[in-house]
Amino acid sequence: MTEDRPESLLGGNSNAPVRIGDHVHRVGGPWTPTVHAYLRHLRSRGVDLVPEPFGFDDEGREVLAFLPGSVPAYPLPEAVWTDAFLVRAAAVLRRLHDASADFDTAGAVWQQPTREPAQVISVNDFAPYNLVVDGDRIIGVIDLDQASPGPRVRDLAHLAYRLVPLTAPENVDGRSTPPEERGRRLRLLADAYGDVAPAAILVAVGPLLDDVAEHADRAGRPDHGALYRRDAEALPTVSAAILWAAG
């Protein structure tokens, strides 16, 4: 039997992920044991879309099950822009949130701060590039190391920002769709998740963009921080157009 050779994986930012056989080895941090407990908790509640954790290797890297499939990259494929994908993404997020509501946070160490109201464990980066897909089906959720206790609407704001989308017109990661279409997709997302008003999601996007811009700066990615700030500056105009179109 031949030894599995490490295969570098795209993405992961500073985590330097490599695949060895059926496992992914990544650089972790003080928060990794808590995130592994969170993953085990989700899987115990039937959310098998997240990778199974296997502790650490001899080099101190975290070890996770490899989830086969494709991960969307920008420019996003057409399948990711369908209504079906948006609805499925919202439903997956609801499953993650509901399953995490009773996670025991005593002694937990998180990479990101706890945000109030701490209703669930927020993924804090629930976006297409952290989903494993097969066409417009979602078959996995990865890179949950940013998770921390927080409000449900924060992740909904991130998903809406990426997939409604709520980006500035010049941001090529989004789409220059009419306000009526953005409003329709925002309502579709809210209805698919349930128990949330579209307006509440819109209100949460601004603070989210401020946070992710600061996080990008701290991570040494000022170009990303500048992009998020441009989107934040355009958000009042984008939001007003959506609300006006909705009547």
Short mmCIF file of C-alpha atoms in Angstrom, two decimals:
data_model
loop_
_atom_site.label_atom_id
_atom_site.label_comp_id
_atom_site.label_asym_id
_atom_site.label_seq_id
_atom_site.Cartn_x
_atom_site.Cartn_y
_atom_site.Cartn_z
CA MET A 1 0.00 0.00 0.00
CA THR A 2 1.38 3.44 -0.95
CA GLU A 3 1.42 6.32 1.50
CA ASP A 4 -1.05 9.15 0.81
CA ARG A 5 0.76 12.27 -0.35
CA PRO A 6 -0.27 15.67 1.03
CA GLU A 7 -2.32 17.73 -1.44
CA SER A 8 -2.57 21.47 -0.88
CA LEU A 9 -6.14 22.76 -0.91
CA LEU A 10 -7.32 26.12 -2.18
CA GLY A 11 -8.71 28.62 0.29
CA GLY A 12 -8.30 28.40 4.02
CA ASN A 13 -6.53 31.79 4.16
CA SER A 14 -3.85 31.38 6.87
CA ASN A 15 -4.83 27.81 7.81
CA ALA A 16 -2.64 26.20 5.11
CA PRO A 17 -5.00 23.23 4.57
CA VAL A 18 -3.69 20.03 3.05
CA ARG A 19 -5.52 16.84 2.22
CA ILE A 20 -3.94 13.55 3.25
CA GLY A 21 -6.12 10.63 2.23
CA ASP A 22 -9.62 11.17 3.61
CA HIS A 23 -8.58 13.90 6.04
CA VAL A 24 -7.78 17.60 5.98
CA HIS A 25 -4.91 18.87 8.15
CA ARG A 26 -4.96 22.59 8.98
CA VAL A 27 -3.22 25.03 11.28
CA GLY A 28 -5.47 25.56 14.28
CA GLY A 29 -5.46 27.89 17.27
CA PRO A 30 -6.52 28.12 20.92
CA TRP A 31 -10.15 28.02 19.76
CA THR A 32 -9.82 24.74 17.84
CA PRO A 33 -10.84 22.37 20.70
CA THR A 34 -14.01 24.45 21.19
CA VAL A 35 -14.77 24.39 17.46
CA HIS A 36 -14.28 20.61 17.41
CA ALA A 37 -16.71 20.27 20.32
CA TYR A 38 -19.15 22.45 18.39
CA LEU A 39 -18.79 20.26 15.28
CA ARG A 40 -19.35 17.10 17.33
CA HIS A 41 -22.42 18.73 18.88
CA LEU A 42 -23.88 19.59 15.47
CA ARG A 43 -23.28 16.06 14.19
CA SER A 44 -24.89 14.59 17.32
CA ARG A 45 -27.98 16.65 16.42
CA GLY A 46 -28.10 15.14 12.94
CA VAL A 47 -26.28 17.91 11.04
CA ASP A 48 -23.92 15.66 9.09
CA LEU A 49 -23.09 18.45 6.61
CA VAL A 50 -20.18 19.57 8.80
CA PRO A 51 -16.87 17.68 8.86
CA GLU A 52 -16.15 15.18 11.61
CA PRO A 53 -13.19 16.33 13.76
CA PHE A 54 -10.32 13.96 14.60
CA GLY A 55 -8.22 16.00 17.00
CA PHE A 56 -4.64 16.90 16.09
CA ASP A 57 -1.77 15.33 14.15
CA ASP A 58 1.87 14.96 15.22
CA GLU A 59 2.60 18.49 13.95
CA GLY A 60 -0.16 20.01 16.07
CA ARG A 61 -2.48 20.67 13.13
CA GLU A 62 -6.18 19.99 13.46
CA VAL A 63 -7.53 17.00 11.55
CA LEU A 64 -10.97 16.97 9.95
CA ALA A 65 -12.79 14.61 7.61
CA PHE A 66 -12.48 15.66 3.98
CA LEU A 67 -15.85 16.49 2.41
CA PRO A 68 -15.85 15.59 -1.29
CA GLY A 69 -17.50 17.99 -3.72
CA SER A 70 -16.77 21.39 -5.20
CA VAL A 71 -16.48 24.73 -3.39
CA PRO A 72 -17.74 27.77 -5.36
CA ALA A 73 -15.16 30.39 -6.21
CA TYR A 74 -15.61 33.87 -7.63
CA PRO A 75 -17.04 34.59 -10.10
CA LEU A 76 -19.77 32.38 -8.63
CA PRO A 77 -21.22 29.74 -10.97
CA GLU A 78 -24.76 30.20 -12.24
CA ALA A 79 -26.06 27.35 -10.07
CA VAL A 80 -25.21 29.36 -6.94
CA TRP A 81 -27.37 32.28 -8.13
CA THR A 82 -30.55 30.21 -8.47
CA ASP A 83 -33.53 30.63 -6.17
CA ALA A 84 -33.20 26.95 -5.26
CA PHE A 85 -29.66 27.47 -3.96
CA LEU A 86 -30.65 30.54 -1.94
CA VAL A 87 -33.54 28.65 -0.32
CA ARG A 88 -31.33 25.67 0.46
CA ALA A 89 -28.61 27.86 1.93
CA ALA A 90 -31.13 29.55 4.24
CA ALA A 91 -32.52 26.15 5.29
CA VAL A 92 -29.03 24.79 6.02
CA LEU A 93 -28.25 27.87 8.11
CA ARG A 94 -31.47 27.38 10.08
CA ARG A 95 -30.46 23.75 10.77
CA LEU A 96 -27.03 24.85 12.02
CA HIS A 97 -28.52 27.52 14.25
CA ASP A 98 -31.25 25.36 15.73
CA ALA A 99 -28.84 22.50 16.42
CA SER A 100 -26.38 24.85 18.15
CA ALA A 101 -28.87 26.57 20.45
CA ASP A 102 -28.16 24.20 23.35
CA PHE A 103 -24.40 23.95 22.88
CA ASP A 104 -22.65 24.21 26.25
CA THR A 105 -20.35 27.24 26.04
CA ALA A 106 -18.86 26.86 29.55
CA GLY A 107 -15.09 27.19 29.25
CA ALA A 108 -15.31 27.79 25.50
CA VAL A 109 -12.57 29.69 23.66
CA TRP A 110 -13.60 31.39 20.43
CA GLN A 111 -11.63 33.14 17.72
CA GLN A 112 -14.30 35.81 17.38
CA PRO A 113 -16.02 37.67 20.23
CA THR A 114 -19.41 36.75 21.63
CA ARG A 115 -22.05 39.13 20.29
CA GLU A 116 -25.37 39.85 21.94
CA PRO A 117 -27.98 38.57 21.84
CA ALA A 118 -26.13 35.24 21.97
CA GLN A 119 -29.05 33.20 20.63
CA VAL A 120 -27.08 30.51 18.78
CA ILE A 121 -23.55 29.74 17.63
CA SER A 122 -23.04 32.11 14.71
CA VAL A 123 -20.95 30.72 11.86
CA ASN A 124 -19.67 34.29 11.20
CA ASP A 125 -18.65 33.40 7.64
CA PHE A 126 -21.64 31.58 6.17
CA ALA A 127 -20.98 32.26 2.50
CA PRO A 128 -20.82 30.31 -0.79
CA TYR A 129 -17.04 29.88 -0.57
CA ASN A 130 -17.50 27.88 2.65
CA LEU A 131 -20.11 25.53 1.20
CA VAL A 132 -19.47 22.23 -0.56
CA VAL A 133 -21.88 21.87 -3.45
CA ASP A 134 -23.08 19.56 -6.17
CA GLY A 135 -24.71 21.85 -8.71
CA ASP A 136 -27.29 23.85 -6.76
CA ARG A 137 -27.36 21.30 -3.91
CA ILE A 138 -25.44 21.97 -0.69
CA ILE A 139 -23.70 18.83 0.54
CA GLY A 140 -21.33 20.28 3.13
CA VAL A 141 -20.34 23.28 5.25
CA ILE A 142 -16.65 23.91 5.96
CA ASP A 143 -14.33 26.39 7.69
CA LEU A 144 -16.41 26.92 10.81
CA ASP A 145 -13.41 28.07 12.84
CA GLN A 146 -14.76 31.66 12.95
CA ALA A 147 -17.86 30.53 14.89
CA SER A 148 -18.86 32.16 18.18
CA PRO A 149 -22.07 32.84 20.15
CA GLY A 150 -24.20 35.51 18.55
CA PRO A 151 -27.56 36.51 17.07
CA ARG A 152 -29.24 34.55 14.31
CA VAL A 153 -29.56 37.61 12.10
CA ARG A 154 -25.80 38.12 11.81
CA ASP A 155 -25.33 35.02 9.64
CA LEU A 156 -28.47 35.89 7.69
CA ALA A 157 -26.99 39.31 6.98
CA HIS A 158 -23.80 37.70 5.68
CA LEU A 159 -25.75 35.31 3.45
CA ALA A 160 -27.93 38.15 2.14
CA TYR A 161 -24.88 40.31 1.47
CA ARG A 162 -23.36 37.56 -0.65
CA LEU A 163 -26.38 36.09 -2.41
CA VAL A 164 -29.18 38.66 -2.61
CA PRO A 165 -26.70 40.38 -3.22
CA LEU A 166 -26.31 43.58 -1.19
CA THR A 167 -23.00 44.59 -2.70
CA ALA A 168 -22.17 47.92 -4.32
CA PRO A 169 -22.82 48.07 -8.09
CA GLU A 170 -19.09 48.06 -8.90
CA ASN A 171 -18.34 44.97 -6.77
CA VAL A 172 -17.83 42.19 -9.33
CA ASP A 173 -18.47 39.54 -6.64
CA GLY A 174 -22.13 40.54 -6.72
CA ARG A 175 -24.63 41.16 -9.49
CA SER A 176 -26.09 44.38 -10.83
CA THR A 177 -29.70 43.30 -10.42
CA PRO A 178 -32.67 45.70 -10.12
CA PRO A 179 -33.89 46.65 -6.62
CA GLU A 180 -37.12 44.73 -7.22
CA GLU A 181 -35.15 41.52 -7.81
CA ARG A 182 -32.94 42.08 -4.79
CA GLY A 183 -36.01 42.69 -2.66
CA ARG A 184 -37.63 39.52 -3.94
CA ARG A 185 -34.55 37.46 -3.14
CA LEU A 186 -34.24 39.03 0.30
CA ARG A 187 -37.84 38.04 1.07
CA LEU A 188 -37.18 34.57 -0.32
CA LEU A 189 -34.19 34.17 2.00
CA ALA A 190 -36.13 35.42 5.03
CA ASP A 191 -39.08 33.13 4.31
CA ALA A 192 -36.84 30.10 3.78
CA TYR A 193 -35.12 30.68 7.13
CA GLY A 194 -38.32 31.65 8.95
CA ASP A 195 -39.18 33.90 11.90
CA VAL A 196 -37.26 36.91 10.61
CA ALA A 197 -38.25 40.09 8.77
CA PRO A 198 -36.33 41.15 5.65
CA ALA A 199 -35.90 44.63 7.14
CA ALA A 200 -34.17 43.13 10.20
CA ILE A 201 -31.65 41.43 7.91
CA LEU A 202 -30.98 44.70 6.06
CA VAL A 203 -30.33 46.53 9.33
CA ALA A 204 -27.74 43.92 10.37
CA VAL A 205 -25.67 44.15 7.17
CA GLY A 206 -23.97 47.47 7.97
CA PRO A 207 -22.48 46.40 11.34
CA LEU A 208 -21.48 43.10 9.75
CA LEU A 209 -19.53 44.83 6.99
CA ASP A 210 -17.78 47.04 9.53
CA ASP A 211 -16.72 43.92 11.46
CA VAL A 212 -15.48 41.97 8.44
CA ALA A 213 -13.57 45.02 7.16
CA GLU A 214 -11.75 45.29 10.49
CA HIS A 215 -11.11 41.54 10.51
CA ALA A 216 -9.63 41.75 7.01
CA ASP A 217 -7.33 44.56 8.15
CA ARG A 218 -6.14 42.54 11.15
CA ALA A 219 -5.52 39.56 8.87
CA GLY A 220 -3.27 41.68 6.66
CA ARG A 221 -5.74 41.90 3.77
CA PRO A 222 -6.36 45.65 3.37
CA ASP A 223 -7.68 45.18 -0.18
CA HIS A 224 -10.53 43.09 1.20
CA GLY A 225 -11.12 45.60 3.98
CA ALA A 226 -11.39 48.40 1.41
CA LEU A 227 -13.89 46.37 -0.64
CA TYR A 228 -16.14 45.78 2.37
CA ARG A 229 -16.00 49.48 3.28
CA ARG A 230 -17.04 50.48 -0.25
CA ASP A 231 -19.97 48.09 0.02
CA ALA A 232 -20.84 49.54 3.45
CA GLU A 233 -20.79 53.08 2.02
CA ALA A 234 -23.14 52.04 -0.79
CA LEU A 235 -25.45 50.06 1.50
CA PRO A 236 -27.81 52.92 2.47
CA THR A 237 -28.49 53.60 -1.21
CA VAL A 238 -28.85 49.89 -2.01
CA SER A 239 -31.16 49.32 0.97
CA ALA A 240 -33.28 52.40 0.25
CA ALA A 241 -33.78 51.28 -3.35
CA ILE A 242 -34.90 47.83 -2.17
CA LEU A 243 -37.33 49.28 0.38
CA TRP A 244 -38.68 51.78 -2.15
CA ALA A 245 -39.23 49.03 -4.71
CA ALA A 246 -41.02 46.96 -2.07
CA GLY A 247 -43.45 49.82 -1.54
#
